[in-house]
Short mmCIF file of C-alpha atoms and ligand atoms in Angstrom, two decimals:
data_model
loop_
_atom_site.label_atom_id
_atom_site.label_comp_id
_atom_site.label_asym_id
_atom_site.label_seq_id
_atom_site.Cartn_x
_atom_site.Cartn_y
_atom_site.Cartn_z
CA MET K 286 -1.44 37.90 -8.03
CA LYS K 287 -2.17 38.73 -4.37
CA ASN K 288 -0.65 36.30 -1.90
CA LEU K 289 -3.56 34.40 -0.44
CA ASN K 290 -3.45 32.56 2.86
CA TRP K 291 -4.53 29.05 1.93
CA GLY K 292 -5.78 26.56 4.48
CA ILE K 293 -6.38 22.87 3.83
CA PHE K 294 -9.03 20.63 5.41
CA SER K 295 -7.68 17.07 5.84
CA THR K 296 -4.34 15.35 5.68
CA GLY K 297 -5.46 12.68 3.16
CA ALA K 298 -4.00 11.65 -0.19
CA ILE K 299 -5.20 14.52 -2.37
CA ALA K 300 -4.48 17.08 0.34
CA LYS K 301 -0.86 15.94 0.16
CA ASN K 302 -0.88 16.33 -3.63
CA PHE K 303 -2.25 19.83 -3.25
CA ALA K 304 0.43 20.81 -0.74
CA LYS K 305 3.17 19.27 -2.88
CA THR K 306 1.92 21.09 -5.99
CA ALA K 307 1.59 24.41 -4.18
CA ASP K 308 5.14 24.01 -2.91
CA ALA K 309 6.42 23.39 -6.44
CA MET K 310 4.55 26.51 -7.58
CA GLY K 311 6.24 28.60 -4.91
CA ILE K 312 2.96 29.06 -2.99
CA SER K 313 3.37 28.62 0.74
CA ILE K 314 0.32 27.11 2.41
CA TYR K 315 -0.67 29.02 5.56
CA GLY K 316 -2.35 26.25 7.54
CA ILE K 317 -3.37 22.61 7.72
CA ALA K 318 -6.40 21.33 9.65
CA SER K 319 -7.03 17.73 10.59
CA ARG K 320 -9.31 15.81 12.90
CA THR K 321 -6.23 15.23 15.03
CA LEU K 322 -3.49 17.68 15.93
CA GLN K 323 -0.95 14.89 15.60
CA SER K 324 -1.81 14.37 11.93
CA ALA K 325 -1.92 18.14 11.31
CA ASN K 326 1.51 18.55 12.91
CA ALA K 327 3.00 15.73 10.83
CA PHE K 328 1.57 17.23 7.63
CA ALA K 329 2.82 20.70 8.60
CA ALA K 330 6.31 19.33 9.20
CA GLN K 331 6.31 17.42 5.91
CA PHE K 332 5.24 20.43 3.83
CA ASN K 333 6.81 23.20 5.86
CA ILE K 334 3.46 24.73 6.85
CA ALA K 335 3.54 27.23 9.71
CA HIS K 336 0.10 26.67 11.28
CA ALA K 337 -1.47 23.35 12.29
CA TYR K 338 -4.98 22.96 13.73
CA GLY K 339 -6.41 19.93 15.52
CA SER K 340 -9.90 20.45 14.07
CA TYR K 341 -11.54 22.02 11.04
CA GLU K 342 -13.57 24.24 13.36
CA GLU K 343 -10.38 25.69 14.82
CA MET K 344 -8.99 26.65 11.41
CA VAL K 345 -12.05 28.66 10.37
CA GLN K 346 -11.68 30.79 13.52
CA ASP K 347 -8.32 32.07 12.26
CA PRO K 348 -8.97 35.48 10.67
CA ALA K 349 -5.74 35.25 8.67
CA ILE K 350 -7.05 32.46 6.44
CA ASP K 351 -8.45 33.66 3.08
CA VAL K 352 -9.39 30.45 1.29
CA ILE K 353 -9.83 26.83 2.30
CA TYR K 354 -9.22 23.84 0.07
CA ILE K 355 -11.58 21.04 1.19
CA ALA K 356 -10.16 17.54 0.71
CA THR K 357 -12.36 15.42 2.97
CA PRO K 358 -14.63 12.50 1.90
CA HIS K 359 -17.54 13.61 -0.30
CA ASN K 360 -20.23 13.21 2.36
CA LEU K 361 -18.53 15.93 4.42
CA HIS K 362 -18.09 18.48 1.64
CA TYR K 363 -21.42 20.20 2.22
CA GLU K 364 -21.04 20.67 5.97
CA ASN K 365 -17.37 21.65 5.52
CA MET K 366 -18.32 24.27 2.92
CA VAL K 367 -21.03 25.69 5.17
CA LEU K 368 -18.50 25.88 8.02
CA CYS K 369 -16.00 27.77 5.84
CA LEU K 370 -18.52 30.09 4.19
CA THR K 371 -20.23 31.05 7.44
CA HIS K 372 -16.80 32.03 8.77
CA GLY K 373 -16.05 34.24 5.79
CA LYS K 374 -13.64 31.93 3.93
CA HIS K 375 -13.50 31.46 0.18
CA VAL K 376 -13.80 27.78 -0.76
CA PHE K 377 -12.15 25.51 -3.29
CA CYS K 378 -13.83 22.13 -2.77
CA GLU K 379 -12.78 18.73 -4.09
CA LYS K 380 -15.03 16.82 -6.44
CA PRO K 381 -17.80 15.83 -6.21
CA ILE K 382 -18.83 19.16 -4.78
CA THR K 383 -21.51 17.42 -2.68
CA VAL K 384 -23.49 14.18 -2.64
CA THR K 385 -26.66 15.68 -4.16
CA ARG K 386 -27.72 18.56 -6.36
CA ALA K 387 -29.81 20.00 -3.53
CA GLU K 388 -26.75 20.35 -1.27
CA ALA K 389 -24.65 21.87 -4.06
CA GLU K 390 -27.36 24.41 -4.85
CA LYS K 391 -27.50 25.48 -1.21
CA ALA K 392 -23.71 25.80 -1.02
CA TYR K 393 -23.49 27.98 -4.16
CA ALA K 394 -26.39 30.11 -2.87
CA LEU K 395 -24.68 30.56 0.50
CA ALA K 396 -21.39 31.58 -1.17
CA ALA K 397 -23.23 34.13 -3.33
CA GLU K 398 -25.09 35.49 -0.30
CA LYS K 399 -21.84 35.86 1.65
CA GLY K 400 -19.97 37.35 -1.33
CA LEU K 401 -17.40 34.53 -1.26
CA PHE K 402 -15.75 32.47 -4.00
CA LEU K 403 -16.82 28.84 -4.37
CA MET K 404 -15.56 26.43 -6.99
CA GLU K 405 -15.54 22.66 -7.40
CA ALA K 406 -11.95 21.53 -7.92
CA TYR K 407 -12.39 19.77 -11.28
CA TRP K 408 -8.74 20.01 -12.27
CA THR K 409 -9.21 18.38 -15.70
CA ARG K 410 -11.18 21.39 -16.94
CA LEU K 411 -8.22 23.69 -16.30
CA ILE K 412 -5.63 21.61 -18.15
CA PRO K 413 -4.51 23.70 -21.13
CA LEU K 414 -4.63 20.92 -23.75
CA ASN K 415 -8.42 20.76 -23.36
CA GLU K 416 -8.68 24.13 -25.08
CA LYS K 417 -6.89 22.60 -28.09
CA LEU K 418 -9.28 19.65 -28.05
CA LEU K 419 -12.36 21.89 -27.92
CA GLN K 420 -10.90 23.93 -30.77
CA LEU K 421 -10.25 20.79 -32.88
CA LEU K 422 -13.83 19.65 -32.33
CA SER K 423 -15.23 23.04 -33.27
CA GLN K 424 -13.14 22.88 -36.48
CA ASN K 425 -14.68 19.47 -37.32
CA VAL K 426 -11.22 17.97 -37.90
CA ILE K 427 -12.68 14.45 -37.81
CA GLY K 428 -15.87 15.38 -39.66
CA THR K 429 -19.20 14.82 -37.96
CA VAL K 430 -18.82 13.35 -34.49
CA GLN K 431 -21.00 10.29 -33.99
CA LEU K 432 -19.69 8.51 -30.92
CA ALA K 433 -17.31 9.07 -28.03
CA GLN K 434 -16.10 6.97 -25.16
CA ALA K 435 -14.28 7.91 -21.94
CA ASN K 436 -13.00 5.19 -19.61
CA TYR K 437 -11.41 5.13 -16.19
CA GLY K 438 -11.18 2.39 -13.61
CA TYR K 439 -8.67 1.89 -10.81
CA ILE K 440 -7.95 -0.60 -8.08
CA SER K 441 -7.60 0.82 -4.59
CA GLN K 442 -6.45 -1.50 -1.82
CA GLY K 443 -6.16 -1.36 1.97
CA PRO K 444 -8.07 1.11 4.18
CA ARG K 445 -8.29 3.72 1.41
CA GLY K 446 -9.87 1.11 -0.86
CA VAL K 447 -12.46 0.38 1.83
CA ARG K 448 -13.06 4.12 2.29
CA LYS K 449 -13.58 4.63 -1.45
CA MET K 450 -16.49 2.15 -1.46
CA ASP K 451 -17.94 2.88 1.99
CA PRO K 452 -21.65 3.80 1.69
CA ALA K 453 -21.42 5.81 4.92
CA LEU K 454 -18.86 8.08 3.18
CA ALA K 455 -20.87 8.29 -0.09
CA GLY K 456 -18.47 5.83 -1.70
CA GLY K 457 -18.61 4.17 -5.10
CA ALA K 458 -17.13 4.89 -8.50
CA LEU K 459 -19.84 7.24 -9.81
CA LEU K 460 -19.34 10.01 -7.28
CA ASP K 461 -15.61 9.38 -6.93
CA ILE K 462 -14.56 9.42 -10.58
CA GLY K 463 -17.71 9.90 -12.66
CA ILE K 464 -16.56 13.45 -13.28
CA TYR K 465 -13.58 12.06 -15.23
CA THR K 466 -15.69 9.89 -17.53
CA ILE K 467 -19.26 11.21 -17.67
CA GLY K 468 -18.06 14.71 -16.73
CA TYR K 469 -15.39 14.67 -19.41
CA LEU K 470 -17.92 13.74 -22.10
CA ALA K 471 -20.28 16.43 -20.79
CA MET K 472 -17.45 18.96 -21.02
CA LEU K 473 -17.06 18.04 -24.71
CA PHE K 474 -20.69 17.63 -25.79
CA GLY K 475 -22.80 19.46 -23.24
CA TYR K 476 -24.33 19.03 -19.83
CA ALA K 477 -27.90 18.41 -21.03
CA PRO K 478 -28.08 15.19 -23.03
CA LYS K 479 -31.62 14.30 -24.10
CA GLN K 480 -31.29 10.89 -22.50
CA ILE K 481 -29.02 9.26 -19.92
CA THR K 482 -29.08 5.57 -19.19
CA GLY K 483 -26.75 3.54 -17.05
CA SER K 484 -26.12 -0.03 -16.12
CA VAL K 485 -24.41 -0.77 -12.82
CA THR K 486 -22.58 -3.57 -11.03
CA ARG K 487 -22.49 -3.15 -7.27
CA CYS K 488 -19.79 -4.24 -4.88
CA ASN K 489 -20.32 -6.32 -1.72
CA VAL K 490 -21.23 -3.25 0.37
CA GLY K 491 -23.83 -2.03 -2.12
CA THR K 492 -22.09 0.91 -3.76
CA ASP K 493 -21.32 1.00 -7.49
CA ALA K 494 -18.16 -0.82 -8.51
CA LEU K 495 -18.62 -0.52 -12.26
CA SER K 496 -21.00 1.23 -14.58
CA THR K 497 -21.67 1.83 -18.24
CA VAL K 498 -23.43 5.11 -18.85
CA VAL K 499 -24.72 6.26 -22.25
CA MET K 500 -25.61 9.89 -22.90
CA GLU K 501 -27.53 10.60 -26.10
CA TYR K 502 -27.60 14.11 -27.51
CA GLU K 503 -30.12 15.90 -29.74
CA ASN K 504 -27.52 16.03 -32.54
CA GLY K 505 -27.23 12.23 -32.53
CA ILE K 506 -23.93 11.94 -30.65
CA LYS K 507 -23.75 8.98 -28.30
CA ALA K 508 -21.28 9.34 -25.44
CA VAL K 509 -20.35 6.24 -23.47
CA ALA K 510 -18.61 6.28 -20.08
CA LEU K 511 -17.04 3.27 -18.35
CA THR K 512 -16.36 4.06 -14.69
CA ALA K 513 -15.00 1.61 -12.14
CA ILE K 514 -13.28 1.07 -8.83
CA GLY K 515 -11.88 -2.43 -8.42
CA THR K 516 -11.23 -2.99 -12.12
CA HIS K 517 -8.25 -1.52 -13.89
CA ILE K 518 -9.52 0.29 -16.98
CA PRO K 519 -6.84 2.47 -18.62
CA VAL K 520 -7.73 6.16 -18.72
CA GLU K 521 -8.49 6.80 -22.36
CA ALA K 522 -11.03 8.72 -24.38
CA VAL K 523 -11.77 8.28 -28.06
CA ILE K 524 -14.00 10.50 -30.18
CA TYR K 525 -15.18 8.94 -33.44
CA GLY K 526 -16.15 11.06 -36.42
CA SER K 527 -17.10 10.51 -40.05
CA GLU K 528 -13.52 11.26 -41.18
CA GLY K 529 -11.39 9.91 -38.36
CA ARG K 530 -10.95 9.73 -34.62
CA ILE K 531 -9.33 11.68 -31.80
CA VAL K 532 -7.60 9.65 -29.12
CA ILE K 533 -6.86 11.24 -25.76
CA PRO K 534 -4.70 8.92 -23.68
CA ASN K 535 -4.97 9.83 -20.01
CA HIS K 536 -7.86 12.26 -20.56
CA LYS K 537 -8.06 12.84 -16.79
CA ASN K 538 -4.89 14.94 -17.02
CA PRO K 539 -4.01 14.99 -20.70
CA THR K 540 -0.64 15.91 -22.14
CA ARG K 541 -1.27 14.35 -25.57
CA ILE K 542 -3.99 14.33 -28.21
CA GLU K 543 -3.81 12.21 -31.36
CA VAL K 544 -5.90 13.04 -34.40
CA ILE K 545 -6.02 9.98 -36.69
CA LEU K 546 -7.82 10.39 -39.98
CA ASN K 547 -9.42 7.41 -41.72
CA ASP K 548 -6.57 7.39 -44.30
CA GLY K 549 -4.05 6.97 -41.45
CA THR K 550 -2.75 10.54 -41.41
CA THR K 551 -1.89 11.28 -37.79
CA THR K 552 -1.30 14.59 -36.05
CA VAL K 553 -0.14 14.68 -32.45
CA TYR K 554 -0.52 17.64 -30.07
CA GLU K 555 1.54 17.55 -26.88
CA ASP K 556 1.78 19.87 -23.91
CA GLU K 557 3.79 18.88 -20.86
CA PHE K 558 2.76 20.13 -17.42
CA ALA K 559 4.70 22.80 -15.61
CA VAL K 560 4.31 20.70 -12.40
CA ASN K 561 1.84 17.78 -12.45
CA GLY K 562 -1.42 19.21 -13.81
CA TYR K 563 -2.90 20.42 -10.51
CA GLU K 564 -1.11 23.75 -10.82
CA TYR K 565 -3.63 25.08 -13.35
CA GLU K 566 -6.66 24.72 -11.07
CA ILE K 567 -4.76 26.23 -8.12
CA GLU K 568 -3.60 29.16 -10.24
CA HIS K 569 -7.10 29.63 -11.64
CA ALA K 570 -8.86 29.59 -8.26
CA ALA K 571 -6.30 32.00 -6.79
CA GLN K 572 -6.67 34.34 -9.78
CA CYS K 573 -10.48 34.31 -9.51
CA ILE K 574 -10.29 35.22 -5.82
CA THR K 575 -7.72 37.94 -6.44
CA ASP K 576 -9.96 39.35 -9.18
CA GLY K 577 -12.91 39.41 -6.78
CA LYS K 578 -14.89 36.78 -8.70
CA LEU K 579 -17.35 34.64 -6.78
CA THR K 580 -17.40 31.78 -9.29
CA SER K 581 -15.22 30.31 -12.02
CA ASP K 582 -16.04 30.96 -15.65
CA LYS K 583 -14.14 27.79 -16.63
CA TYR K 584 -15.97 25.35 -14.40
CA THR K 585 -19.14 27.21 -13.57
CA PRO K 586 -21.72 26.48 -10.87
CA ALA K 587 -24.14 25.58 -13.69
CA MET K 588 -21.76 22.86 -14.94
CA SER K 589 -21.11 21.57 -11.47
CA LEU K 590 -24.86 21.51 -10.67
CA SER K 591 -25.62 19.73 -13.96
CA MET K 592 -23.13 17.02 -13.04
CA MET K 593 -24.90 16.57 -9.72
CA ASP K 594 -28.21 16.27 -11.65
CA ILE K 595 -26.70 13.46 -13.72
CA PHE K 596 -25.38 11.69 -10.61
CA ASP K 597 -28.73 12.13 -8.83
CA LYS K 598 -30.57 10.67 -11.81
CA LEU K 599 -28.30 7.65 -12.16
CA ARG K 600 -28.35 6.92 -8.44
CA ALA K 601 -32.16 7.18 -8.46
CA ASP K 602 -32.36 4.79 -11.44
CA TRP K 603 -30.04 2.40 -9.64
CA GLU K 604 -31.93 2.83 -6.36
CA MET K 605 -28.59 3.52 -4.76
CA ARG K 606 -29.11 5.54 -1.60
CA PHE K 607 -26.53 6.03 1.09
CA PRO K 608 -27.41 5.13 4.70
CA PHE K 609 -27.59 8.83 5.69
CA GLU K 610 -30.19 9.39 2.93
CA GLN K 611 -32.62 6.66 4.04
N1 LIG I 718 -8.84 15.94 -7.78
C1 LIG I 718 -8.30 14.76 -7.65
O1 LIG I 718 -7.45 14.34 -8.44
C2 LIG I 718 -8.71 13.88 -6.50
C3 LIG I 718 -7.97 12.74 -6.21
C4 LIG I 718 -8.31 12.00 -5.09
C5 LIG I 718 -9.42 12.36 -4.32
N2 LIG I 718 -10.14 13.48 -4.65
C6 LIG I 718 -11.29 13.88 -3.81
O2 LIG I 718 -10.76 14.38 -2.58
C7 LIG I 718 -11.55 13.94 -1.48
C8 LIG I 718 -10.63 13.17 -0.52
O3 LIG I 718 -10.13 12.03 -1.17
P1 LIG I 718 -8.75 11.34 -0.75
O4 LIG I 718 -8.51 10.31 -1.77
O5 LIG I 718 -7.72 12.33 -0.48
O6 LIG I 718 -9.23 10.63 0.61
P2 LIG I 718 -8.35 10.06 1.80
O7 LIG I 718 -6.96 9.84 1.39
O8 LIG I 718 -9.14 8.96 2.38
O9 LIG I 718 -8.35 11.31 2.82
C9 LIG I 718 -9.53 11.84 3.32
C10 LIG I 718 -9.19 12.66 4.55
O10 LIG I 718 -10.38 13.28 5.02
C11 LIG I 718 -10.32 13.43 6.43
N3 LIG I 718 -11.56 12.91 7.04
C12 LIG I 718 -12.44 13.65 7.74
N4 LIG I 718 -13.45 12.90 8.18
C13 LIG I 718 -13.21 11.64 7.75
C14 LIG I 718 -13.89 10.41 7.90
N5 LIG I 718 -15.05 10.32 8.56
N6 LIG I 718 -13.35 9.32 7.34
C15 LIG I 718 -12.21 9.38 6.65
N7 LIG I 718 -11.52 10.53 6.47
C16 LIG I 718 -11.99 11.64 7.03
C17 LIG I 718 -9.08 12.67 6.91
O11 LIG I 718 -8.09 13.64 7.20
P3 LIG I 718 -7.86 14.15 8.69
O12 LIG I 718 -7.85 12.93 9.55
O13 LIG I 718 -6.57 14.82 8.60
O14 LIG I 718 -8.97 15.07 9.07
C18 LIG I 718 -8.64 11.85 5.72
O15 LIG I 718 -7.26 11.70 5.65
C19 LIG I 718 -12.68 13.09 -2.06
O16 LIG I 718 -13.85 13.85 -2.15
C20 LIG I 718 -12.18 12.71 -3.46
O17 LIG I 718 -13.21 12.58 -4.41
C21 LIG I 718 -9.78 14.24 -5.71
#
């Protein structure tokens, strides 16, 4: 694989994870950009990165950078992607790709027009054990699937907790982690359910703290997602069939699948990560770029846009608009 010069936008929590993972993979990150040079310098020192930039705008001017990983709050993803793409950089953007479908569509169109790679960094899709799960489902190992549930809720405290709910930053659980619950079920059963309904509980600043979303499919499957910030809900998915169930503990980054038939017979599939689970998406994005692809065939623009459709629909039903959308 060609050595790409990776740049990172932001010195936040997931940016640190990315740099740590890349380091463990033997990939040296070329540059780090932050809103402040001080933060960029500290990050560069921590992860042994040679180039630090005191603004995102400065990084895109560097002709040596091939691809930029965007790890800023969601409301900035669209403008950050436009900045990168108009300066000839491939883009690997954190989830959710944007705040609305309309923005995502424009970003994918711009990438195509510029002949540049753009992918939403939905790391779960690239985790190898998912292929096993999809295979088990296609083999009907638990008979006819009738119902599935995917849950995830976490408690985030301090300034980051405030940031996660902040309406000005497109906060709330749906956009932050809906891809792990609703998106996971869509990955298993399809991105076009015939009906989607959701019930929401809002937090004190108006964004969604907790929701129950039900997706109903033409084939009768009902898929239920519990998504929360502020309530601890263990990450677990269960798929119920006529002959048994499949349990996926930690479906966000799974290393274990349990197939439990109605007579109690249990088969376990395990697959430990080479690093921490993020390595597969990094490897995949780098390979796509090296191969000259403009999009991923694992997590396609169509999938990513369909997720934004689902989020748009739920937010419209909940009349949940962010201040910058008023
Ligand atoms: N894939 C995953 O597992 C995963 C996990 C967590 C988060 N994420 C996604 O990654 C993105 C960042 O999340 P995070 O948890 O890393 O957030 P975070 O810790 O709050 O970091 C966000 C960073 O964005 C930069 N930023 C630029 N403008 C900002 C503003 N107006 N307010 C606050 N920060 C600003 C800041 O870095 P500088 O000051 O250096 O510019 C800040 O450190 C989100 O879209 C989130 O959904 C993905």
